[in-house]
Amino acid sequence: MHEMSVALEVCRMAEERLGREALGGVVAVGIDVGDEAGIEPESLAFCLEAVLATPPFHGAKPVIKRLPGDVLRLSYLEVEDAGPND
Amino acid sequence: MPVRTIDVRERVMAKNDELAAGVRARLRAAGVPTFNLVSSPGSGKTLLLERTLADLGEDIDIAVITGDVQTQNDADRLARHTDRLVQAVVTNGACHLDARQVATAVDAIDLEATDLLFIENVGNLVCPASWDLGEDAKIVLFSVTEGEDKPAKYPKMFHEARVCVFTKMDLLPHVPFGVERAVLTARAVNPELRFLFTSAVREDGMEEWYAFLRSQLQPVCAV
């Protein structure tokens, strides 16, 4: 029911981690969702697809992994690697 | 373009829980016991608070933070029973209060002049269970017009709560609600749960509710 709040918090965490300018380069967002986390994975994927389709994101793909327990965490971010700056 | 993976492994609730811990520290330092009232919509949170403010408000300084999806109706109802600040949080569609909203609401409350704080959460038995607001305890309201199996259907909420207040007990003769079965169902989810049985309309069981609240107050130090 509160999947949209969780999706927005995931976006905030990504921004905190990477900085706003880098969010367009995110290609995948990995989330771990426990069976007892009170989150419906399909609904969370739907909400994440919606927010990740809007700027500053550029269509990153949500990747949800089911786990036992009540874990709910941002597991990883996959970003375009522009290579060394020098 | 090649991609690289950045390990994050951070709990989604981490920021909320950090803010909630800050709220809890402030409230404890000020000696203000705080209860987060949760229930389905229409279980009687606002009426229980109205009665409580009317009956205890002269002896105890009670502040209230109300959360509603839309409108300030609950806050307006409560404000008729108290001179104390009633802080309304309109969530604009969100199905729960979060610690950030409560932290902001607490900023506006004179904690030194407050003995007891209620947070009236959004009516919803699902989402508010997942958000720590910095309260001392969640109190779940369970009206006898609901199904006896609510605790089995919404176990997380009943598991998180410390007290279960049955409401609308005056309607018991008119509804097919087995109190004993409801208590057993709730106990199966949370053996530690404490039960109170009230009718705010007929004022049954309110003394037990007030005795519970008084037992939670910080002792006043003699100067």
PDB file of N, CA, C and O in Angstrom, chain B residues 178-214:
ATOM      1  N   GLY B 178     -17.367 -11.587  18.594  1.00  0.00           N
ATOM      2  CA  GLY B 178     -16.958 -12.339  19.776  1.00  0.00           C
ATOM      3  C   GLY B 178     -15.699 -11.729  20.360  1.00  0.00           C
ATOM      4  O   GLY B 178     -14.622 -11.859  19.778  1.00  0.00           O
ATOM      5  N   VAL B 179     -15.855 -11.065  21.499  1.00  0.00           N
ATOM      6  CA  VAL B 179     -14.701 -10.384  22.103  1.00  0.00           C
ATOM      7  C   VAL B 179     -13.615 -11.400  22.456  1.00  0.00           C
ATOM      8  O   VAL B 179     -12.429 -11.171  22.195  1.00  0.00           O
ATOM      9  N   GLU B 180     -14.065 -12.531  23.014  1.00  0.00           N
ATOM     10  CA  GLU B 180     -13.077 -13.526  23.448  1.00  0.00           C
ATOM     11  C   GLU B 180     -12.248 -14.028  22.257  1.00  0.00           C
ATOM     12  O   GLU B 180     -11.035 -14.160  22.338  1.00  0.00           O
ATOM     13  N   ARG B 181     -12.953 -14.275  21.158  1.00  0.00           N
ATOM     14  CA  ARG B 181     -12.251 -14.771  19.965  1.00  0.00           C
ATOM     15  C   ARG B 181     -11.293 -13.710  19.421  1.00  0.00           C
ATOM     16  O   ARG B 181     -10.188 -14.016  18.981  1.00  0.00           O
ATOM     17  N   ALA B 182     -11.742 -12.464  19.462  1.00  0.00           N
ATOM     18  CA  ALA B 182     -10.882 -11.371  18.993  1.00  0.00           C
ATOM     19  C   ALA B 182      -9.618 -11.268  19.847  1.00  0.00           C
ATOM     20  O   ALA B 182      -8.512 -11.090  19.323  1.00  0.00           O
ATOM     21  N   VAL B 183      -9.797 -11.397  21.176  1.00  0.00           N
ATOM     22  CA  VAL B 183      -8.638 -11.328  22.079  1.00  0.00           C
ATOM     23  C   VAL B 183      -7.682 -12.485  21.799  1.00  0.00           C
ATOM     24  O   VAL B 183      -6.459 -12.293  21.711  1.00  0.00           O
ATOM     25  N   LEU B 184      -8.241 -13.681  21.614  1.00  0.00           N
ATOM     26  CA  LEU B 184      -7.386 -14.844  21.343  1.00  0.00           C
ATOM     27  C   LEU B 184      -6.624 -14.670  20.032  1.00  0.00           C
ATOM     28  O   LEU B 184      -5.438 -14.999  19.935  1.00  0.00           O
ATOM     29  N   THR B 185      -7.308 -14.136  19.032  1.00  0.00           N
ATOM     30  CA  THR B 185      -6.651 -13.921  17.733  1.00  0.00           C
ATOM     31  C   THR B 185      -5.513 -12.917  17.864  1.00  0.00           C
ATOM     32  O   THR B 185      -4.438 -13.099  17.289  1.00  0.00           O
ATOM     33  N   ALA B 186      -5.766 -11.874  18.645  1.00  0.00           N
ATOM     34  CA  ALA B 186      -4.722 -10.852  18.841  1.00  0.00           C
ATOM     35  C   ALA B 186      -3.559 -11.417  19.653  1.00  0.00           C
ATOM     36  O   ALA B 186      -2.392 -11.148  19.357  1.00  0.00           O
ATOM     37  N   ARG B 187      -3.891 -12.200  20.679  1.00  0.00           N
ATOM     38  CA  ARG B 187      -2.831 -12.796  21.527  1.00  0.00           C
ATOM     39  C   ARG B 187      -1.954 -13.761  20.729  1.00  0.00           C
ATOM     40  O   ARG B 187      -0.762 -13.889  20.993  1.00  0.00           O
ATOM     41  N   ALA B 188      -2.571 -14.441  19.754  1.00  0.00           N
ATOM     42  CA  ALA B 188      -1.798 -15.386  18.944  1.00  0.00           C
ATOM     43  C   ALA B 188      -0.719 -14.636  18.152  1.00  0.00           C
ATOM     44  O   ALA B 188       0.355 -15.157  17.890  1.00  0.00           O
ATOM     45  N   VAL B 189      -1.029 -13.392  17.800  1.00  0.00           N
ATOM     46  CA  VAL B 189      -0.068 -12.577  17.047  1.00  0.00           C
ATOM     47  C   VAL B 189       0.937 -11.916  18.003  1.00  0.00           C
ATOM     48  O   VAL B 189       2.120 -11.792  17.693  1.00  0.00           O
ATOM     49  N   ASN B 190       0.443 -11.500  19.164  1.00  0.00           N
ATOM     50  CA  ASN B 190       1.293 -10.762  20.111  1.00  0.00           C
ATOM     51  C   ASN B 190       0.904 -11.117  21.545  1.00  0.00           C
ATOM     52  O   ASN B 190      -0.001 -10.514  22.123  1.00  0.00           O
ATOM     53  N   PRO B 191       1.574 -12.099  22.126  1.00  0.00           N
ATOM     54  CA  PRO B 191       1.211 -12.557  23.478  1.00  0.00           C
ATOM     55  C   PRO B 191       1.363 -11.476  24.546  1.00  0.00           C
ATOM     56  O   PRO B 191       0.788 -11.595  25.619  1.00  0.00           O
ATOM     57  N   GLU B 192       2.159 -10.438  24.260  1.00  0.00           N
ATOM     58  CA  GLU B 192       2.408  -9.388  25.261  1.00  0.00           C
ATOM     59  C   GLU B 192       1.337  -8.304  25.250  1.00  0.00           C
ATOM     60  O   GLU B 192       1.348  -7.407  26.088  1.00  0.00           O
ATOM     61  N   LEU B 193       0.441  -8.369  24.273  1.00  0.00           N
ATOM     62  CA  LEU B 193      -0.531  -7.283  24.084  1.00  0.00           C
ATOM     63  C   LEU B 193      -1.431  -7.132  25.310  1.00  0.00           C
ATOM     64  O   LEU B 193      -1.911  -8.118  25.875  1.00  0.00           O
ATOM     65  N   ARG B 194      -1.650  -5.860  25.703  1.00  0.00           N
ATOM     66  CA  ARG B 194      -2.538  -5.570  26.831  1.00  0.00           C
ATOM     67  C   ARG B 194      -3.863  -5.070  26.256  1.00  0.00           C
ATOM     68  O   ARG B 194      -3.871  -4.352  25.258  1.00  0.00           O
ATOM     69  N   PHE B 195      -4.977  -5.411  26.886  1.00  0.00           N
ATOM     70  CA  PHE B 195      -6.300  -5.077  26.328  1.00  0.00           C
ATOM     71  C   PHE B 195      -7.084  -4.145  27.236  1.00  0.00           C
ATOM     72  O   PHE B 195      -7.069  -4.295  28.456  1.00  0.00           O
ATOM     73  N   LEU B 196      -7.770  -3.207  26.600  1.00  0.00           N
ATOM     74  CA  LEU B 196      -8.707  -2.334  27.315  1.00  0.00           C
ATOM     75  C   LEU B 196     -10.010  -2.360  26.523  1.00  0.00           C
ATOM     76  O   LEU B 196     -10.004  -2.532  25.303  1.00  0.00           O
ATOM     77  N   PHE B 197     -11.128  -2.170  27.220  1.00  0.00           N
ATOM     78  CA  PHE B 197     -12.443  -2.305  26.585  1.00  0.00           C
ATOM     79  C   PHE B 197     -13.236  -1.029  26.851  1.00  0.00           C
ATOM     80  O   PHE B 197     -13.545  -0.728  28.004  1.00  0.00           O
ATOM     81  N   THR B 198     -13.534  -0.287  25.787  1.00  0.00           N
ATOM     82  CA  THR B 198     -14.100   1.043  26.006  1.00  0.00           C
ATOM     83  C   THR B 198     -15.312   1.316  25.121  1.00  0.00           C
ATOM     84  O   THR B 198     -15.480   0.733  24.054  1.00  0.00           O
ATOM     85  N   SER B 199     -16.130   2.221  25.610  1.00  0.00           N
ATOM     86  CA  SER B 199     -17.119   2.897  24.783  1.00  0.00           C
ATOM     87  C   SER B 199     -17.006   4.378  25.109  1.00  0.00           C
ATOM     88  O   SER B 199     -17.363   4.798  26.210  1.00  0.00           O
ATOM     89  N   ALA B 200     -16.498   5.131  24.162  1.00  0.00           N
ATOM     90  CA  ALA B 200     -16.335   6.567  24.407  1.00  0.00           C
ATOM     91  C   ALA B 200     -17.695   7.256  24.438  1.00  0.00           C
ATOM     92  O   ALA B 200     -17.858   8.291  25.086  1.00  0.00           O
ATOM     93  N   VAL B 201     -18.692   6.679  23.761  1.00  0.00           N
ATOM     94  CA  VAL B 201     -20.031   7.276  23.753  1.00  0.00           C
ATOM     95  C   VAL B 201     -20.705   7.086  25.114  1.00  0.00           C
ATOM     96  O   VAL B 201     -21.217   8.028  25.700  1.00  0.00           O
ATOM     97  N   ARG B 202     -20.670   5.848  25.609  1.00  0.00           N
ATOM     98  CA  ARG B 202     -21.336   5.564  26.882  1.00  0.00           C
ATOM     99  C   ARG B 202     -20.389   5.740  28.064  1.00  0.00           C
ATOM    100  O   ARG B 202     -20.784   5.600  29.215  1.00  0.00           O
ATOM    101  N   GLU B 203     -19.112   6.012  27.744  1.00  0.00           N
ATOM    102  CA  GLU B 203     -18.064   6.237  28.744  1.00  0.00           C
ATOM    103  C   GLU B 203     -17.785   4.995  29.580  1.00  0.00           C
ATOM    104  O   GLU B 203     -17.420   5.090  30.749  1.00  0.00           O
ATOM    105  N   ASP B 204     -17.968   3.825  28.987  1.00  0.00           N
ATOM    106  CA  ASP B 204     -17.589   2.591  29.676  1.00  0.00           C
ATOM    107  C   ASP B 204     -16.095   2.364  29.502  1.00  0.00           C
ATOM    108  O   ASP B 204     -15.555   2.597  28.421  1.00  0.00           O
ATOM    109  N   GLY B 205     -15.468   1.874  30.540  1.00  0.00           N
ATOM    110  CA  GLY B 205     -14.063   1.470  30.451  1.00  0.00           C
ATOM    111  C   GLY B 205     -13.089   2.619  30.332  1.00  0.00           C
ATOM    112  O   GLY B 205     -11.886   2.397  30.182  1.00  0.00           O
ATOM    113  N   MET B 206     -13.600   3.832  30.387  1.00  0.00           N
ATOM    114  CA  MET B 206     -12.702   4.972  30.205  1.00  0.00           C
ATOM    115  C   MET B 206     -11.781   5.149  31.416  1.00  0.00           C
ATOM    116  O   MET B 206     -10.642   5.590  31.262  1.00  0.00           O
ATOM    117  N   GLU B 207     -12.254   4.782  32.623  1.00  0.00           N
ATOM    118  CA  GLU B 207     -11.400   4.929  33.818  1.00  0.00           C
ATOM    119  C   GLU B 207     -10.157   4.054  33.706  1.00  0.00           C
ATOM    120  O   GLU B 207      -9.067   4.466  34.116  1.00  0.00           O
ATOM    121  N   GLU B 208     -10.329   2.843  33.150  1.00  0.00           N
ATOM    122  CA  GLU B 208      -9.164   1.954  32.967  1.00  0.00           C
ATOM    123  C   GLU B 208      -8.190   2.564  31.952  1.00  0.00           C
ATOM    124  O   GLU B 208      -6.977   2.501  32.116  1.00  0.00           O
ATOM    125  N   TRP B 209      -8.739   3.147  30.916  1.00  0.00           N
ATOM    126  CA  TRP B 209      -7.913   3.827  29.896  1.00  0.00           C
ATOM    127  C   TRP B 209      -7.152   4.988  30.541  1.00  0.00           C
ATOM    128  O   TRP B 209      -5.949   5.150  30.347  1.00  0.00           O
ATOM    129  N   TYR B 210      -7.863   5.762  31.338  1.00  0.00           N
ATOM    130  CA  TYR B 210      -7.200   6.912  31.988  1.00  0.00           C
ATOM    131  C   TYR B 210      -6.155   6.440  33.008  1.00  0.00           C
ATOM    132  O   TYR B 210      -5.096   7.062  33.148  1.00  0.00           O
ATOM    133  N   ALA B 211      -6.473   5.344  33.717  1.00  0.00           N
ATOM    134  CA  ALA B 211      -5.507   4.812  34.690  1.00  0.00           C
ATOM    135  C   ALA B 211      -4.234   4.375  33.963  1.00  0.00           C
ATOM    136  O   ALA B 211      -3.119   4.616  34.445  1.00  0.00           O
ATOM    137  N   PHE B 212      -4.416   3.770  32.795  1.00  0.00           N
ATOM    138  CA  PHE B 212      -3.240   3.377  32.009  1.00  0.00           C
ATOM    139  C   PHE B 212      -2.424   4.613  31.635  1.00  0.00           C
ATOM    140  O   PHE B 212      -1.199   4.648  31.794  1.00  0.00           O
ATOM    141  N   LEU B 213      -3.112   5.648  31.130  1.00  0.00           N
ATOM    142  CA  LEU B 213      -2.391   6.859  30.701  1.00  0.00           C
ATOM    143  C   LEU B 213      -1.669   7.502  31.892  1.00  0.00           C
ATOM    144  O   LEU B 213      -0.499   7.885  31.786  1.00  0.00           O
ATOM    145  N   ARG B 214      -2.369   7.594  33.023  1.00  0.00           N
ATOM    146  CA  ARG B 214      -1.741   8.211  34.212  1.00  0.00           C
ATOM    147  C   ARG B 214      -0.513   7.422  34.648  1.00  0.00           C
ATOM    148  O   ARG B 214       0.477   7.996  35.099  1.00  0.00           O
TER     149      ARG B 214
END
